[in-house]
Short mmCIF file of C-alpha atoms in Angstrom, two decimals:
data_model
loop_
_atom_site.label_atom_id
_atom_site.label_comp_id
_atom_site.label_asym_id
_atom_site.label_seq_id
_atom_site.Cartn_x
_atom_site.Cartn_y
_atom_site.Cartn_z
CA MET L 1 108.87 53.29 117.30
CA ILE L 2 110.55 49.45 118.32
CA MET L 3 114.27 50.35 117.70
CA LYS L 4 115.83 48.40 114.74
CA LYS L 5 118.52 45.33 116.68
CA ILE L 6 121.47 44.37 114.96
CA THR L 7 122.64 40.81 115.17
CA ALA L 8 126.14 39.97 115.81
CA LYS L 9 125.92 38.56 112.31
CA GLN L 10 124.95 41.55 111.05
CA ARG L 11 127.68 43.49 112.94
CA GLY L 12 130.04 41.12 111.89
CA LYS L 13 129.30 41.43 108.52
CA ILE L 14 129.31 44.64 108.19
CA GLN L 15 132.04 45.42 110.03
CA GLN L 16 134.19 43.29 107.46
CA GLU L 17 133.11 44.97 104.48
CA ILE L 18 133.87 48.32 105.65
CA PHE L 19 136.90 47.03 106.94
CA THR L 20 138.38 45.03 103.88
CA TRP L 21 136.66 48.44 101.08
CA TYR L 22 138.92 50.63 103.48
CA LYS L 23 141.96 48.87 103.58
CA THR L 24 142.82 49.58 99.98
CA ASN L 25 140.55 53.14 99.30
CA GLN L 26 141.19 54.51 103.07
CA ARG L 27 142.03 58.12 102.30
CA SER L 28 145.05 60.63 103.15
CA LEU L 29 144.40 63.07 105.53
CA PRO L 30 146.30 65.01 107.64
CA TRP L 31 144.53 64.52 111.08
CA ARG L 32 144.77 61.06 110.37
CA THR L 33 148.67 60.97 111.24
CA THR L 34 147.70 62.43 115.33
CA THR L 35 146.16 61.43 117.87
CA ASP L 36 146.52 65.15 119.39
CA PRO L 37 143.41 66.75 120.87
CA TYR L 38 144.26 70.33 120.19
CA ALA L 39 144.83 68.73 116.39
CA ILE L 40 142.02 66.87 116.19
CA LEU L 41 139.82 69.96 117.09
CA VAL L 42 141.29 72.17 114.69
CA SER L 43 140.42 69.74 111.22
CA GLU L 44 136.95 68.97 113.52
CA ILE L 45 135.57 72.40 113.59
CA MET L 46 137.33 73.69 110.34
CA LEU L 47 135.16 70.59 108.55
CA GLN L 48 132.10 71.93 109.93
CA GLN L 49 130.46 72.76 107.02
CA THR L 50 133.49 73.52 104.77
CA GLN L 51 134.45 70.30 102.27
CA VAL L 52 137.29 67.58 103.13
CA ASP L 53 139.60 69.30 100.15
CA ARG L 54 139.54 72.55 100.77
CA VAL L 55 140.18 72.22 104.42
CA ILE L 56 143.49 70.48 104.47
CA PRO L 57 146.31 73.52 102.81
CA TYR L 58 144.00 76.27 105.21
CA TYR L 59 145.09 72.63 107.80
CA GLU L 60 148.17 72.40 107.37
CA ARG L 61 148.66 76.48 107.79
CA PHE L 62 146.80 76.47 110.68
CA MET L 63 149.16 74.13 112.32
CA ARG L 64 152.42 75.50 110.89
CA THR L 65 150.98 79.16 113.22
CA PHE L 66 149.75 77.58 115.41
CA PRO L 67 151.08 74.42 117.00
CA ASN L 68 148.96 73.79 120.13
CA TRP L 69 147.30 75.15 122.41
CA GLU L 70 149.32 77.91 123.29
CA ALA L 71 150.17 79.65 120.49
CA LEU L 72 146.33 79.47 119.43
CA ALA L 73 145.50 81.89 122.91
CA ASN L 74 148.29 83.74 122.57
CA ALA L 75 147.89 84.45 118.38
CA ASP L 76 146.26 87.84 117.66
CA LYS L 77 143.07 88.27 115.98
CA ARG L 78 144.62 90.19 112.82
CA THR L 79 147.08 86.80 112.79
CA LEU L 80 144.31 84.13 113.54
CA LEU L 81 141.71 85.15 110.90
CA GLN L 82 143.96 85.75 107.63
CA HIS L 83 144.91 81.96 108.55
CA TRP L 84 140.74 81.19 108.39
CA SER L 85 139.42 83.67 106.33
CA GLY L 86 138.94 81.75 103.27
CA LEU L 87 137.52 78.63 105.61
CA GLY L 88 133.98 80.65 105.98
CA TYR L 89 132.10 80.93 109.44
CA ASN L 90 135.23 82.93 110.61
CA GLN L 91 133.33 83.27 114.20
CA ARG L 92 134.52 79.72 114.50
CA ALA L 93 137.80 80.57 114.49
CA LEU L 94 137.56 82.80 117.38
CA ARG L 95 135.31 80.37 120.09
CA LEU L 96 138.45 78.09 118.74
CA GLN L 97 140.64 80.10 120.21
CA GLU L 98 138.51 81.26 123.46
CA THR L 99 138.68 76.75 123.95
CA ALA L 100 142.09 77.35 123.99
CA LYS L 101 142.68 80.44 125.84
CA GLN L 102 140.39 77.82 128.76
CA ILE L 103 142.33 75.01 128.13
CA VAL L 104 145.46 76.49 128.75
CA VAL L 105 144.15 77.33 131.95
CA GLU L 106 143.41 73.86 132.37
CA GLY L 107 147.85 73.57 132.70
CA GLY L 108 145.96 72.11 128.80
CA ARG L 109 144.69 69.78 129.60
CA ILE L 110 141.21 68.94 127.74
CA PRO L 111 138.41 67.24 128.88
CA LYS L 112 137.47 63.50 128.54
CA THR L 113 133.67 63.58 128.43
CA GLU L 114 131.27 64.41 125.65
CA GLU L 115 129.36 66.35 128.86
CA GLU L 116 132.75 68.75 129.70
CA LEU L 117 133.28 68.84 126.20
CA CYS L 118 130.38 70.74 125.12
CA LYS L 119 131.49 73.42 127.80
CA LEU L 120 133.62 74.29 126.25
CA PRO L 121 133.12 77.78 123.31
CA GLY L 122 131.72 76.17 120.05
CA ILE L 123 131.64 72.70 120.83
CA GLY L 124 128.23 71.43 120.02
CA PRO L 125 127.41 67.01 121.08
CA TYR L 126 129.20 65.34 117.53
CA THR L 127 131.84 67.91 117.67
CA ALA L 128 132.86 66.33 120.99
CA CYS L 129 131.85 62.77 119.82
CA ALA L 130 134.55 63.49 117.51
CA VAL L 131 137.07 64.18 119.26
CA LEU L 132 136.83 61.73 122.05
CA ALA L 133 136.78 58.72 119.16
CA PHE L 134 139.64 60.17 116.85
CA ALA L 135 142.42 61.69 119.98
CA GLU L 136 141.12 59.46 122.44
CA ASN L 137 139.60 55.98 120.91
CA GLN L 138 136.23 56.30 122.59
CA GLU L 139 134.09 53.93 121.70
CA VAL L 140 131.34 57.00 120.87
CA PRO L 141 128.57 57.32 118.29
CA VAL L 142 130.41 59.84 115.50
CA VAL L 143 127.10 60.08 112.93
CA ASP L 144 128.07 63.22 110.14
CA THR L 145 126.51 62.90 106.92
CA ASN L 146 128.75 60.14 105.47
CA ILE L 147 128.24 58.04 108.37
CA ARG L 148 124.20 58.48 108.19
CA ARG L 149 123.96 57.46 105.27
CA VAL L 150 126.01 53.89 104.69
CA LEU L 151 124.47 53.24 108.39
CA ILE L 152 120.68 54.07 106.20
CA HIS L 153 121.82 52.27 103.53
CA LYS L 154 123.41 49.00 105.05
CA LEU L 155 120.79 48.13 107.89
CA LYS L 156 118.17 49.24 105.39
CA LEU L 157 116.83 51.97 108.04
CA SER L 158 114.40 54.29 107.62
CA GLU L 159 115.43 57.91 106.20
CA ALA L 160 113.11 59.91 109.07
CA ILE L 161 114.82 58.04 111.57
CA GLY L 162 115.57 60.27 114.59
CA LYS L 163 119.71 61.67 115.13
CA LYS L 164 119.30 59.54 118.83
CA GLU L 165 118.52 56.20 117.40
CA LEU L 166 120.49 56.17 115.00
CA ALA L 167 123.27 57.04 117.40
CA THR L 168 122.85 53.81 119.20
CA ILE L 169 122.19 51.94 116.34
CA ALA L 170 125.88 53.58 115.52
CA GLN L 171 127.54 53.04 119.06
CA SER L 172 126.44 48.95 118.60
CA LEU L 173 128.03 48.81 115.23
CA ILE L 174 131.63 50.31 117.09
CA PRO L 175 133.99 47.50 117.16
CA ARG L 176 136.07 46.97 120.10
CA GLY L 177 139.23 48.98 121.43
CA LYS L 178 138.31 50.69 117.18
CA SER L 179 136.59 53.05 117.63
CA ARG L 180 138.93 55.34 115.40
CA ILE L 181 139.72 53.56 112.99
CA TRP L 182 135.99 52.54 112.07
CA HIS L 183 134.21 55.97 112.23
CA ASN L 184 137.39 56.69 109.73
CA ALA L 185 136.64 53.79 107.65
CA LEU L 186 132.51 54.64 107.46
CA MET L 187 133.21 58.28 106.74
CA ASP L 188 135.58 57.14 103.38
CA TYR L 189 133.20 54.64 102.44
CA GLY L 190 130.38 56.72 102.63
CA ALA L 191 132.27 60.19 101.06
CA LEU L 192 133.69 57.64 97.53
CA HIS L 193 131.79 55.26 97.74
CA ALA L 194 128.05 55.65 99.42
CA THR L 195 127.11 58.91 97.76
CA ALA L 196 123.99 60.02 97.98
CA GLN L 197 124.69 59.97 93.96
CA LYS L 198 125.00 55.78 93.78
CA THR L 199 122.02 55.40 97.07
CA GLY L 200 119.92 57.95 96.80
CA ILE L 201 119.99 58.60 100.67
CA ALA L 202 119.42 62.30 100.59
CA SER L 203 121.60 64.51 103.12
CA LEU L 204 119.44 65.62 106.56
CA SER L 205 120.15 69.49 104.99
CA LYS L 206 120.25 71.46 102.06
CA GLN L 207 123.25 73.38 100.93
CA SER L 208 121.98 77.01 100.55
CA LYS L 209 123.33 79.25 97.94
CA PHE L 210 126.96 80.79 98.85
CA GLU L 211 127.33 84.10 97.16
CA GLY L 212 125.30 86.54 97.53
CA SER L 213 124.43 84.41 101.70
CA GLU L 214 125.35 86.04 105.47
CA ARG L 215 128.03 84.68 105.21
CA TRP L 216 129.00 85.53 101.74
CA VAL L 217 128.79 88.96 103.32
CA ARG L 218 130.64 88.20 106.48
CA GLY L 219 133.33 86.84 104.82
CA LYS L 220 133.95 90.03 102.09
CA MET L 221 133.55 91.80 105.09
CA VAL L 222 136.18 90.53 107.16
CA LYS L 223 138.22 89.85 104.28
CA MET L 224 138.73 92.87 103.15
CA LEU L 225 139.14 94.24 106.83
CA LEU L 226 142.48 92.11 106.66
CA ASN L 227 143.67 93.34 103.75
CA GLN L 228 143.04 97.83 104.85
CA GLU L 229 143.02 98.79 108.86
CA SER L 230 139.48 100.24 108.07
CA LEU L 231 136.33 100.16 106.04
CA SER L 232 133.68 103.45 105.39
CA LEU L 233 130.81 102.11 106.05
CA ARG L 234 129.11 104.78 103.43
CA GLU L 235 131.69 103.36 100.58
CA LEU L 236 130.61 99.72 101.74
CA LYS L 237 126.51 99.77 101.26
CA LYS L 238 127.32 100.36 98.07
CA THR L 239 129.78 97.64 97.62
CA MET L 240 127.99 95.30 99.41
CA LYS L 241 124.19 96.00 98.32
CA HIS L 242 122.72 93.29 100.53
CA ALA L 243 119.01 93.32 102.74
CA ARG L 244 120.23 92.61 105.40
CA LEU L 245 124.07 94.81 106.20
CA LYS L 246 122.87 96.38 109.02
CA GLN L 247 121.87 93.45 110.93
CA ILE L 248 125.12 91.34 110.03
CA ILE L 249 127.26 94.58 111.34
CA GLN L 250 125.17 94.50 114.38
CA LYS L 251 125.58 91.17 114.45
CA MET L 252 129.62 91.62 113.70
CA GLU L 253 129.21 93.81 116.92
CA LYS L 254 127.66 91.48 119.05
CA GLU L 255 129.73 88.90 118.85
CA GLN L 256 133.13 91.31 119.14
CA LEU L 257 134.29 90.37 115.69
CA ILE L 258 134.48 94.54 114.09
CA VAL L 259 134.18 97.93 115.76
CA LYS L 260 132.49 100.78 114.08
CA LYS L 261 132.60 103.94 114.98
CA GLU L 262 131.97 107.40 113.21
CA GLY L 263 131.03 106.07 110.24
CA TRP L 264 134.11 103.87 109.93
CA ILE L 265 134.34 99.50 110.46
CA THR L 266 137.53 98.20 111.58
CA LEU L 267 138.42 94.57 112.87
CA LYS L 268 138.02 94.48 116.42
CA GLU L 269 142.31 94.19 118.08
CA GLU L 270 142.68 92.60 121.50
CA ARG L 271 146.11 92.77 121.95
#
């Protein structure tokens, strides 16, 4: 497949249009008031598969309690999960804490390359690039579902375009020295203006039904364990009635999120 070439004229036109729109339509989001890599990473992990409006209060409360790497690294599991419960994917919080512990060991220094960031727990290529763009202003492509839609719409690309090719095109559009503001502008343009409904461009993955899902069961179990010391396995089976409950419990044990002993389940405490 021949990669689409973006001319200087096209690049300038798109940049001007996006920045002009952004000047009067940008969203006010708490993680945009800082370039602290810690705060940026917390927001990015929270925003994974979770709506922006839902994340804001969780982010603000989390940052008040755990304002830096050290505070998060030293947090007890129960307090950490209390601040995360409701966002879903509680394992994200535990991986984030593992990353904090590693960063503290390194003297608070976070890696400055995608390759090194991806070696940290729970950080993949997208999150790594987001941290580099928003914290360090590095000219790396950050392509979420909104930016993907904007690029396909504006450049008349095929919806079947591969991630690698799209990332190359995205990188070619980044204005020199303006990666942070450019990516914020693209995200807002996609979220508020060039929406899926307006453009007809579908997301790569459809959101699966939440209630009754494994994610829902896991979230319910953690929430119950945050309100009481232990859960009876017998009562849990009566309450949940999920076909894969046994497998879910086994997976949570393997992740060291819970402990099962003599018919009871408790949170695995580390302190």
